[in-house]
């Protein structure tokens, strides 16, 4: 279907390239504006990083060409010719959304972000960057990464408390410095 409808193509290109930034903005907003959820933001960040780490290890041992490298389909977004499996974009977005779903207070956000991750994954397939199996692989990696993190939760919470306290101390110093100069 790609290349046949400019409105659909533009929408899919936007979703494939830019929806991931909504995840980053949401996590930054939650970190700075909703202090009580900093623990959850750290876990979401860990999930994304762990998923990316797993992707990196997979690509060291397994290479699968992207659709445009074969060539098949219509490429709508220029991309480096690298391994297609698994999708880093999808892994990040699915990992964050699933981790948010794991926390009761953030389940609604997690559900919304899971839908956005699905749309972005679909758009990346539509745009000729990935195959559907790349998205399925990213889902499995995300599930595995959050399973590991939830199993290690009781060990990570004390580390998170240290990180949060360290950040809050810096924040207080910066705030006091701004108050003195005002």
mmCIF file of C-alpha atoms in Angstrom:
data_model
loop_
_atom_site.group_PDB
_atom_site.id
_atom_site.type_symbol
_atom_site.label_atom_id
_atom_site.label_comp_id
_atom_site.label_asym_id
_atom_site.label_seq_id
_atom_site.Cartn_x
_atom_site.Cartn_y
_atom_site.Cartn_z
ATOM 1 C CA UNK A 1 0.000 0.000 0.000
ATOM 2 C CA UNK A 2 2.947 2.353 0.548
ATOM 3 C CA UNK A 3 3.455 4.979 -2.098
ATOM 4 C CA UNK A 4 -0.179 5.020 -3.254
ATOM 5 C CA UNK A 5 -1.768 7.589 -0.917
ATOM 6 C CA UNK A 6 0.255 10.654 0.098
ATOM 7 C CA UNK A 7 -1.876 11.389 3.188
ATOM 8 C CA UNK A 8 -1.534 7.817 4.483
ATOM 9 C CA UNK A 9 2.182 7.790 3.618
ATOM 10 C CA UNK A 10 2.788 11.057 5.487
ATOM 11 C CA UNK A 11 0.850 9.806 8.520
ATOM 12 C CA UNK A 12 2.776 6.538 8.583
ATOM 13 C CA UNK A 13 6.132 8.292 8.154
ATOM 14 C CA UNK A 14 5.282 10.558 11.089
ATOM 15 C CA UNK A 15 4.233 7.600 13.251
ATOM 16 C CA UNK A 16 7.300 5.570 12.275
ATOM 17 C CA UNK A 17 9.774 8.358 12.970
ATOM 18 C CA UNK A 18 8.316 10.547 15.701
ATOM 19 C CA UNK A 19 5.955 8.670 18.046
ATOM 20 C CA UNK A 20 8.969 7.448 20.019
ATOM 21 C CA UNK A 21 9.630 11.042 21.131
ATOM 22 C CA UNK A 22 6.244 11.173 22.876
ATOM 23 C CA UNK A 23 7.522 8.376 25.135
ATOM 24 C CA UNK A 24 10.635 10.386 26.006
ATOM 25 C CA UNK A 25 8.646 13.569 26.665
ATOM 26 C CA UNK A 26 6.186 11.668 28.868
ATOM 27 C CA UNK A 27 8.964 10.099 30.954
ATOM 28 C CA UNK A 28 10.727 13.467 31.350
ATOM 29 C CA UNK A 29 7.444 15.156 32.291
ATOM 30 C CA UNK A 30 6.635 12.425 34.806
ATOM 31 C CA UNK A 31 10.132 12.629 36.314
ATOM 32 C CA UNK A 32 10.066 16.403 36.772
ATOM 33 C CA UNK A 33 6.369 17.122 37.389
ATOM 34 C CA UNK A 34 5.201 14.026 39.242
ATOM 35 C CA UNK A 35 7.918 13.296 41.778
ATOM 36 C CA UNK A 36 5.996 10.391 43.304
ATOM 37 C CA UNK A 37 6.518 8.350 40.098
ATOM 38 C CA UNK A 38 10.277 8.693 39.756
ATOM 39 C CA UNK A 39 10.732 5.068 40.794
ATOM 40 C CA UNK A 40 8.482 3.968 37.914
ATOM 41 C CA UNK A 41 10.249 6.244 35.428
ATOM 42 C CA UNK A 42 13.558 4.630 36.336
ATOM 43 C CA UNK A 43 12.093 1.161 35.814
ATOM 44 C CA UNK A 44 10.728 2.215 32.410
ATOM 45 C CA UNK A 45 14.167 3.537 31.493
ATOM 46 C CA UNK A 46 15.821 0.329 32.657
ATOM 47 C CA UNK A 47 13.375 -1.713 30.580
ATOM 48 C CA UNK A 48 14.186 0.268 27.437
ATOM 49 C CA UNK A 49 17.942 0.036 28.051
ATOM 50 C CA UNK A 50 17.850 -3.665 28.866
ATOM 51 C CA UNK A 51 15.776 -4.326 25.743
ATOM 52 C CA UNK A 52 18.235 -2.348 23.615
ATOM 53 C CA UNK A 53 21.105 -4.273 25.160
ATOM 54 C CA UNK A 54 19.434 -7.547 24.244
ATOM 55 C CA UNK A 55 18.857 -6.256 20.702
ATOM 56 C CA UNK A 56 22.542 -5.386 20.421
ATOM 57 C CA UNK A 57 23.577 -8.881 21.515
ATOM 58 C CA UNK A 58 21.159 -10.467 19.035
ATOM 59 C CA UNK A 59 22.542 -8.389 16.157
ATOM 60 C CA UNK A 60 26.067 -9.554 17.005
ATOM 61 C CA UNK A 61 25.038 -13.121 16.207
ATOM 62 C CA UNK A 62 22.120 -12.779 13.812
ATOM 63 C CA UNK A 63 21.676 -10.582 10.761
ATOM 64 C CA UNK A 64 18.399 -10.204 8.902
ATOM 65 C CA UNK A 65 18.217 -7.738 6.009
ATOM 66 C CA UNK A 66 15.682 -4.951 6.028
ATOM 67 C CA UNK A 67 12.912 -5.141 3.400
ATOM 68 C CA UNK A 68 14.552 -2.511 1.196
ATOM 69 C CA UNK A 69 17.800 -4.514 1.166
ATOM 70 C CA UNK A 70 16.172 -7.552 -0.464
ATOM 71 C CA UNK A 71 14.483 -5.428 -2.167
ATOM 72 C CA UNK A 72 10.810 -5.800 -1.408
ATOM 73 C CA UNK A 73 8.043 -3.297 -0.764
ATOM 74 C CA UNK A 74 8.287 0.480 -1.024
ATOM 75 C CA UNK A 75 10.747 2.377 1.144
ATOM 76 C CA UNK A 76 9.329 5.644 2.472
ATOM 77 C CA UNK A 77 12.085 6.518 4.960
ATOM 78 C CA UNK A 78 15.797 6.484 4.168
ATOM 79 C CA UNK A 79 17.655 4.218 6.583
ATOM 80 C CA UNK A 80 21.063 2.661 7.036
ATOM 81 C CA UNK A 81 21.311 -0.864 5.636
ATOM 82 C CA UNK A 82 21.626 -2.758 8.913
ATOM 83 C CA UNK A 83 19.939 -5.708 10.563
ATOM 84 C CA UNK A 84 16.174 -5.533 10.637
ATOM 85 C CA UNK A 85 15.618 -7.933 13.533
ATOM 86 C CA UNK A 86 14.676 -6.887 16.159
ATOM 87 C CA UNK A 87 13.406 -3.314 15.890
ATOM 88 C CA UNK A 88 15.103 -0.931 18.328
ATOM 89 C CA UNK A 89 12.232 1.572 18.045
ATOM 90 C CA UNK A 90 9.634 -1.052 18.839
ATOM 91 C CA UNK A 91 11.708 -2.554 21.651
ATOM 92 C CA UNK A 92 12.040 0.825 23.366
ATOM 93 C CA UNK A 93 8.369 1.719 23.023
ATOM 94 C CA UNK A 94 6.993 -1.690 23.950
ATOM 95 C CA UNK A 95 9.372 -2.019 26.912
ATOM 96 C CA UNK A 96 8.336 1.349 28.303
ATOM 97 C CA UNK A 97 4.633 0.719 27.778
ATOM 98 C CA UNK A 98 4.712 -2.759 29.327
ATOM 99 C CA UNK A 99 6.696 -1.515 32.314
ATOM 100 C CA UNK A 100 4.171 1.269 32.861
ATOM 101 C CA UNK A 101 1.399 -1.332 32.681
ATOM 102 C CA UNK A 102 3.133 -3.200 35.515
ATOM 103 C CA UNK A 103 2.546 -0.268 37.896
ATOM 104 C CA UNK A 104 -1.046 0.181 39.079
ATOM 105 C CA UNK A 105 -1.067 3.999 39.050
ATOM 106 C CA UNK A 106 0.365 4.191 35.525
ATOM 107 C CA UNK A 107 -1.647 1.454 33.811
ATOM 108 C CA UNK A 108 -3.771 3.883 31.811
ATOM 109 C CA UNK A 109 -0.628 5.561 30.472
ATOM 110 C CA UNK A 110 0.890 2.150 29.788
ATOM 111 C CA UNK A 111 -2.154 1.084 27.777
ATOM 112 C CA UNK A 112 -2.110 4.289 25.723
ATOM 113 C CA UNK A 113 1.616 3.908 25.080
ATOM 114 C CA UNK A 114 1.191 0.259 24.107
ATOM 115 C CA UNK A 115 -1.321 1.352 21.460
ATOM 116 C CA UNK A 116 1.111 4.031 20.254
ATOM 117 C CA UNK A 117 3.904 1.428 20.133
ATOM 118 C CA UNK A 118 1.675 -0.847 18.054
ATOM 119 C CA UNK A 119 0.838 2.004 15.664
ATOM 120 C CA UNK A 120 4.495 2.963 15.330
ATOM 121 C CA UNK A 121 5.494 -0.657 14.713
ATOM 122 C CA UNK A 122 2.818 -0.978 12.046
ATOM 123 C CA UNK A 123 4.026 2.285 10.497
ATOM 124 C CA UNK A 124 7.633 1.050 10.422
ATOM 125 C CA UNK A 125 6.509 -2.076 8.574
ATOM 126 C CA UNK A 126 4.350 0.022 6.224
ATOM 127 C CA UNK A 127 7.291 2.375 5.552
ATOM 128 C CA UNK A 128 9.511 -0.485 4.409
ATOM 129 C CA UNK A 129 11.902 -0.437 7.378
ATOM 130 C CA UNK A 130 10.880 -3.697 9.054
ATOM 131 C CA UNK A 131 9.094 -6.982 8.648
ATOM 132 C CA UNK A 132 6.196 -7.949 10.960
ATOM 133 C CA UNK A 133 8.412 -10.573 12.622
ATOM 134 C CA UNK A 134 10.810 -7.798 13.684
ATOM 135 C CA UNK A 135 7.959 -6.331 15.722
ATOM 136 C CA UNK A 136 7.059 -9.720 17.188
ATOM 137 C CA UNK A 137 10.701 -10.184 18.186
ATOM 138 C CA UNK A 138 10.703 -6.768 19.844
ATOM 139 C CA UNK A 139 7.592 -7.703 21.811
ATOM 140 C CA UNK A 140 9.264 -10.892 23.072
ATOM 141 C CA UNK A 141 12.426 -9.014 24.022
ATOM 142 C CA UNK A 142 10.383 -6.353 25.835
ATOM 143 C CA UNK A 143 8.458 -9.029 27.741
ATOM 144 C CA UNK A 144 11.707 -10.731 28.692
ATOM 145 C CA UNK A 145 13.376 -7.484 29.801
ATOM 146 C CA UNK A 146 10.489 -6.394 32.024
ATOM 147 C CA UNK A 147 10.248 -9.915 33.471
ATOM 148 C CA UNK A 148 13.895 -9.701 34.502
ATOM 149 C CA UNK A 149 13.434 -6.247 35.993
ATOM 150 C CA UNK A 150 10.304 -7.180 37.912
ATOM 151 C CA UNK A 151 12.113 -10.239 39.278
ATOM 152 C CA UNK A 152 14.939 -7.935 40.430
ATOM 153 C CA UNK A 153 12.601 -5.196 41.653
ATOM 154 C CA UNK A 154 13.393 -5.597 45.355
ATOM 155 C CA UNK A 155 17.102 -5.180 44.575
ATOM 156 C CA UNK A 156 16.627 -2.234 42.243
ATOM 157 C CA UNK A 157 14.372 -0.174 44.516
ATOM 158 C CA UNK A 158 17.201 0.669 46.984
ATOM 159 C CA UNK A 159 19.428 1.681 44.056
ATOM 160 C CA UNK A 160 16.608 3.816 42.700
ATOM 161 C CA UNK A 161 16.192 5.504 46.075
ATOM 162 C CA UNK A 162 19.870 6.457 46.039
ATOM 163 C CA UNK A 163 19.596 7.832 42.491
ATOM 164 C CA UNK A 164 16.420 9.752 43.291
ATOM 165 C CA UNK A 165 17.908 11.202 46.485
ATOM 166 C CA UNK A 166 21.049 12.224 44.602
ATOM 167 C CA UNK A 167 18.935 13.955 41.947
ATOM 168 C CA UNK A 168 16.765 15.673 44.561
ATOM 169 C CA UNK A 169 19.871 16.993 46.346
ATOM 170 C CA UNK A 170 21.138 18.479 43.079
ATOM 171 C CA UNK A 171 17.678 19.881 42.406
ATOM 172 C CA UNK A 172 17.589 21.546 45.847
ATOM 173 C CA UNK A 173 21.035 23.094 45.340
ATOM 174 C CA UNK A 174 20.024 24.448 41.946
ATOM 175 C CA UNK A 175 16.756 25.787 43.324
ATOM 176 C CA UNK A 176 18.506 27.482 46.279
ATOM 177 C CA UNK A 177 21.046 28.986 43.880
ATOM 178 C CA UNK A 178 18.271 30.424 41.717
ATOM 179 C CA UNK A 179 16.453 31.839 44.754
ATOM 180 C CA UNK A 180 19.617 33.641 45.948
ATOM 181 C CA UNK A 181 20.202 35.280 42.574
ATOM 182 C CA UNK A 182 16.589 36.470 42.289
#
